[in-house]
Short mmCIF file of C-alpha atoms in Angstrom, two decimals:
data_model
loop_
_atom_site.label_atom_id
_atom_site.label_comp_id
_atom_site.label_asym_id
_atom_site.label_seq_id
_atom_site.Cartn_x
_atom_site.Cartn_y
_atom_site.Cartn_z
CA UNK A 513 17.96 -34.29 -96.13
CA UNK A 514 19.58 -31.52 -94.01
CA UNK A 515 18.20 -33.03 -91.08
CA UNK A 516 17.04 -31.27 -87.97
CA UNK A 517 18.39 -27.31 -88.20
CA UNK A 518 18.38 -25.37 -85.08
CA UNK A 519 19.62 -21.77 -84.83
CA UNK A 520 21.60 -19.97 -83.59
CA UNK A 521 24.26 -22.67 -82.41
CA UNK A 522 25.10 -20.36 -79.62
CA UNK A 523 23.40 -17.35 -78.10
CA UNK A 524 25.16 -15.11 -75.36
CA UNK A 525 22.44 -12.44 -73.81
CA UNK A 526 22.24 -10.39 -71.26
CA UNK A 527 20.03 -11.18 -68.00
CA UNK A 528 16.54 -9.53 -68.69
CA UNK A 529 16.63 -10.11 -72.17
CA UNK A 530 14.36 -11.71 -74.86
CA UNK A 531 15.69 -15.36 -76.36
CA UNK A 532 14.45 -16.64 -79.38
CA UNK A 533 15.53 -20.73 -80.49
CA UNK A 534 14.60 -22.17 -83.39
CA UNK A 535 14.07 -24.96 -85.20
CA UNK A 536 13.47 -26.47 -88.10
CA UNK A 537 12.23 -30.70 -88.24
CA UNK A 538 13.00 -33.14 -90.81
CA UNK A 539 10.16 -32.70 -93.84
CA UNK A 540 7.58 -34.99 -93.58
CA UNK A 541 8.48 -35.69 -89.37
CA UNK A 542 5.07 -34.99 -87.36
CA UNK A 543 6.49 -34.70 -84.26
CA UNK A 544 8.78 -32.09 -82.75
CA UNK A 545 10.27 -32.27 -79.03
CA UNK A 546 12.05 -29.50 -77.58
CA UNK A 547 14.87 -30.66 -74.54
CA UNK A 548 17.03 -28.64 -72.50
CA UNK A 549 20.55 -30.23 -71.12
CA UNK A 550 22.17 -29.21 -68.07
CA UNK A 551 25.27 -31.20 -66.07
CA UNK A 552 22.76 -31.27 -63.11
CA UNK A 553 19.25 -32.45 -65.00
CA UNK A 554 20.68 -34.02 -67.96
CA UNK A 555 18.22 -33.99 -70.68
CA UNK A 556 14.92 -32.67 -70.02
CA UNK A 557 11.87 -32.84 -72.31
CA UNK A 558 10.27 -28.89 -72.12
CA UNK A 559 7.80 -29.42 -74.68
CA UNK A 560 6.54 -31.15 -77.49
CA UNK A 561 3.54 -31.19 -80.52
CA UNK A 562 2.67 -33.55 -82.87
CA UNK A 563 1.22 -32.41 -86.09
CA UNK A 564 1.78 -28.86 -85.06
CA UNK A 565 -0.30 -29.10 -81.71
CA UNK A 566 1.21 -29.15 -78.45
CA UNK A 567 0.54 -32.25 -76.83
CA UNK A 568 2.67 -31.44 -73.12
CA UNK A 569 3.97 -28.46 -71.68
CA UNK A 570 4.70 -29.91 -68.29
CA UNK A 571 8.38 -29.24 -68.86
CA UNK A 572 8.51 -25.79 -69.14
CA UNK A 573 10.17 -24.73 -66.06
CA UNK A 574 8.19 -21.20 -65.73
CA UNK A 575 5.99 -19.03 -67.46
CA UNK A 576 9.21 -17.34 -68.75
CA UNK A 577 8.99 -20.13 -71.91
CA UNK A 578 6.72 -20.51 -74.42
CA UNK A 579 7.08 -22.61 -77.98
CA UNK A 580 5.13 -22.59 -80.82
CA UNK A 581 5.08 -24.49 -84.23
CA UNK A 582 2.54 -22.37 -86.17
CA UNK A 583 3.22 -25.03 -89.65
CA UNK A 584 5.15 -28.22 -89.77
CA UNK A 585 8.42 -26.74 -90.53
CA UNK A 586 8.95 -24.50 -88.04
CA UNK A 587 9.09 -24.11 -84.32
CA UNK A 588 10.65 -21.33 -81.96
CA UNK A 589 10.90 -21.54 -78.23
CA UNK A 590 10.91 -18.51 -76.75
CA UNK A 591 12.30 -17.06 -73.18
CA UNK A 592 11.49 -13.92 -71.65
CA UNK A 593 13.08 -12.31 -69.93
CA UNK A 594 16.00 -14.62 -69.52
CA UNK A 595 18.21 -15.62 -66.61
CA UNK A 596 21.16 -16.42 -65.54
CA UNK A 597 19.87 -20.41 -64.52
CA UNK A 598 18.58 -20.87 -68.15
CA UNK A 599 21.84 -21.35 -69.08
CA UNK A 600 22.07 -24.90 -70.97
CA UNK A 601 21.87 -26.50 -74.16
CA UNK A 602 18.50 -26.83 -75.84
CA UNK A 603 17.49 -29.31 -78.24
CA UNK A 604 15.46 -30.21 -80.59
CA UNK A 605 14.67 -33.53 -82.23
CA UNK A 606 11.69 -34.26 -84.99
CA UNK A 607 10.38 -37.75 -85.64
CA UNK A 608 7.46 -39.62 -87.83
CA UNK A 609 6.66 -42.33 -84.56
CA UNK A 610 8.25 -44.31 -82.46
CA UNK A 611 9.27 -47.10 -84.46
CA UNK A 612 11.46 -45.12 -86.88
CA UNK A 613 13.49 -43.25 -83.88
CA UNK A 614 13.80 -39.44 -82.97
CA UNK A 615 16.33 -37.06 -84.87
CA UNK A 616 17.84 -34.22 -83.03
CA UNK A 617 19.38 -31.21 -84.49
CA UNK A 618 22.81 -30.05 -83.11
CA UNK A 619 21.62 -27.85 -80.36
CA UNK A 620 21.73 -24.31 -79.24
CA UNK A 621 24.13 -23.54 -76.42
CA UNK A 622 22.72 -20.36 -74.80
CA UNK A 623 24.55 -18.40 -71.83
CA UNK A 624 22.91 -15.70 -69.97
CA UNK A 625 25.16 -13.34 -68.27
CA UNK B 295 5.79 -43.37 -65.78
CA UNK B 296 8.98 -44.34 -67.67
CA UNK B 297 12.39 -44.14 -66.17
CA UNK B 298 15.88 -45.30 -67.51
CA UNK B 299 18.68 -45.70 -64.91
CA UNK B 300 22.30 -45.54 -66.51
CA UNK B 301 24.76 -47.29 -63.89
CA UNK B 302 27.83 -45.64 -63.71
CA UNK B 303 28.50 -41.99 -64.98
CA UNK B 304 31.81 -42.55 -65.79
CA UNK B 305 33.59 -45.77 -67.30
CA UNK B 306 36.87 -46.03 -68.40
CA UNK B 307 38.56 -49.06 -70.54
CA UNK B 308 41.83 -49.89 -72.36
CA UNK B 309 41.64 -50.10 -75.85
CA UNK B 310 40.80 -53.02 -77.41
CA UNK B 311 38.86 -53.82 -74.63
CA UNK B 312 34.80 -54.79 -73.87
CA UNK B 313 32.87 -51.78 -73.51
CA UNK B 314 29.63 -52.78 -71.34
CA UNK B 315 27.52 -49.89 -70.71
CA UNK B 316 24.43 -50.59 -68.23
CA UNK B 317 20.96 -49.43 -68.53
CA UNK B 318 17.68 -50.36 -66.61
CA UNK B 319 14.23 -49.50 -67.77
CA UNK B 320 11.16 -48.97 -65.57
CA UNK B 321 7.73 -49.30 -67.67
CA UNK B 322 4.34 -50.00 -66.84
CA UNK B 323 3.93 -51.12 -70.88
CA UNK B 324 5.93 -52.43 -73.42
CA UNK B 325 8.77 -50.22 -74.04
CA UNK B 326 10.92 -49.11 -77.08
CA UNK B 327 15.07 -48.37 -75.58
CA UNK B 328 17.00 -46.28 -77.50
CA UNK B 329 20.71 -45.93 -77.59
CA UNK B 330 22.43 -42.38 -77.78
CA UNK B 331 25.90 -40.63 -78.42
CA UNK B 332 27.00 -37.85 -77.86
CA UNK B 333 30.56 -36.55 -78.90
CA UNK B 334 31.48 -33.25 -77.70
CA UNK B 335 29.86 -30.27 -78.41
CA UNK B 336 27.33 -32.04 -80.82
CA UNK B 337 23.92 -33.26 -80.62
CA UNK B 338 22.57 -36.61 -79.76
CA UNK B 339 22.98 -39.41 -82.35
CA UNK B 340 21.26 -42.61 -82.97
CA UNK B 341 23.18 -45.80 -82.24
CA UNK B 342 20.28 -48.44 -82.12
CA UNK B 343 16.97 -49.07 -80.89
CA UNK B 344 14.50 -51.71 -79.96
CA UNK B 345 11.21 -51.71 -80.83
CA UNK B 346 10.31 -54.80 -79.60
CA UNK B 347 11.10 -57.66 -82.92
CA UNK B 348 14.66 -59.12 -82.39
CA UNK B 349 16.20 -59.01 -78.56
CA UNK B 350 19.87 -58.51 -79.63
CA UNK B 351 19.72 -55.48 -81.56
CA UNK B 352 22.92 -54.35 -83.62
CA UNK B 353 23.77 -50.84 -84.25
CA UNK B 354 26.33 -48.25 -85.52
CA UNK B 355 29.45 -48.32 -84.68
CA UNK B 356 30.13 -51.90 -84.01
CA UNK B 357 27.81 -51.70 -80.84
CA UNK B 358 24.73 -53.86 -79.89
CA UNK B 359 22.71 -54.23 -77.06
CA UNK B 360 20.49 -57.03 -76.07
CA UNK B 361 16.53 -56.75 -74.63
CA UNK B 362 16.45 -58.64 -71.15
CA UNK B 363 12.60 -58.53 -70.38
CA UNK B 364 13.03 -60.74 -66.77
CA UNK B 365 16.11 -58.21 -65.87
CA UNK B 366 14.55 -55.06 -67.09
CA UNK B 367 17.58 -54.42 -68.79
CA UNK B 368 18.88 -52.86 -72.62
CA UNK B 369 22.79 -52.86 -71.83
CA UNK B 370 25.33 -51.84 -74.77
CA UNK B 371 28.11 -53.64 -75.55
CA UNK B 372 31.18 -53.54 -77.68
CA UNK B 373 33.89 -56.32 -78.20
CA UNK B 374 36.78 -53.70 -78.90
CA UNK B 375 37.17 -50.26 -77.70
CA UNK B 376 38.13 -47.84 -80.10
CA UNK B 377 40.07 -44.42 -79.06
CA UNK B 378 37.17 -42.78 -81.41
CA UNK B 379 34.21 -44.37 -78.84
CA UNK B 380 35.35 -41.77 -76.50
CA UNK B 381 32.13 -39.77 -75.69
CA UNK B 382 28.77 -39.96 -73.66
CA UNK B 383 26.62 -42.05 -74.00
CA UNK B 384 22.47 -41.88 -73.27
CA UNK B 385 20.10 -44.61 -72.73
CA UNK B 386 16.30 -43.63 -73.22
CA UNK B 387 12.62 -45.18 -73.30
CA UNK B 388 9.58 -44.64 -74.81
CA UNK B 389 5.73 -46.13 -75.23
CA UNK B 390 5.23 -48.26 -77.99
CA UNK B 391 2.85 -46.33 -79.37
CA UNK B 392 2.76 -43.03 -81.47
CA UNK B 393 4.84 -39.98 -81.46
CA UNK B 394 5.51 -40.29 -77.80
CA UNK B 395 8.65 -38.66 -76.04
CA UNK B 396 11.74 -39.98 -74.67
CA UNK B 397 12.75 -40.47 -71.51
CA UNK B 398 16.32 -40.57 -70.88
CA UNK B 399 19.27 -41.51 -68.39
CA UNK B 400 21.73 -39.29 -67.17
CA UNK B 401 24.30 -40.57 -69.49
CA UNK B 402 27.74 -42.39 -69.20
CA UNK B 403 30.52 -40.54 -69.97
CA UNK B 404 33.31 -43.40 -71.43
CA UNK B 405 36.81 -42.90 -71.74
CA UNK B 406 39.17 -45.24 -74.17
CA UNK B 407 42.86 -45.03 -72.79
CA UNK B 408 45.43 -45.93 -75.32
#
């Protein structure tokens, strides 16, 4: 298995501008979590659906994000328009429950200028 | 709510040395505690986990980390530092139950000197 596959691995864009992540879970994994890591939050859990649905969207900062997983081998989280504070490292990680642990992909490191 | 509290952001041992990395949960229900690393510039990976069977779990790397129920605690531990354990390090916690999320610590960075 591939394991978790996020793209791109790093994303420069312009203030004002339209940022697509994606992602791509482990076949077979029900559950997808999107986190964001910053040197002053840490890790942060945005978002996150099991069998396609999303279960908690608390984490979104603002209405600037969205995520959707329209099958179960796909998801994209979305910001528009960007900003300059948005700068971090997203993350996503897929799992099949609790007991067999959470895989995360390798992250996308996005700067907005 | 679930909380993890990683004492000490920074550590630093010789090599050879113990590594002892602290972690305290918070949980209103039986938890599951994860161990992460993280070497630079890559994603999170798994070291070990409890999921509430054996109290000393053992896990990649040489590490383990032992369940302390009365002391809320799930600290990691290595006899021997290695130059290659350089990296951070997250502690997290989740429900026992389902596809829930984790919650994790703001990390420990460690540091092997030679």
């Amino acid at each position: 298995d591939a394991g978790v596959i996020q793209s791109p691995r790093h994303e420069v864009t312009e203030m004002g501008q339209e940022v697509t992540l994606r992602c791509k879970p482990i076949s077979g994994h029900n559950s997808l979590f999107w986190y964001r890591q910053t040197m002053m939050r840490g890790l942060e859990l945005l978002i996150y659906f099991n069998n396609n649905v999303p279960i908690d969207d608390s984490g979104m900062p603002e209405d600037r994000f969205s995520a959707k997983m329209p099958n179960a081998s796909f998801s994209t989280l979305k910001i528009q328009p960007s900003e300059p504070r948005d700068s971090a490292v997203y993350f996503c990680a897929s799992s099949s429950g609790v007991d067999y642990g959470y895989t995360f992909g390798s992250g996308t490191r996005l700067t907005v200028v | 709510a679930q909380s993890v509290t990683q004492l000490g952001s920074h550590v630093s041992v010789s090599e050879g040395a113990l590594v002892l990395l602290r972690c305290n949960y918070s949980s209103s229900v039986p938890p599951y505690l994860f161990w992460y690393v993280q070497y630079p510039n890559q994603g999170l990976q798994l070291l070990l986990k409890y999921t509430s069977a054996a109290t000393l779990v053992k896990g990649i790397n040489g590490f383990e980390a032992e369940f302390k129920k009365s002391e809320t605690s799930f600290h990691l531990t290595k006899p021997s530092a290695h130059m290659s354990d350089a990296a951070e390090y997250f502690c997290a916690v989740s429900r026992n139950s389902g596809n829930t999320p984790l919650v994790f610590g703001k990390g420990t960075r460690l540091s092997v000197i030679a």
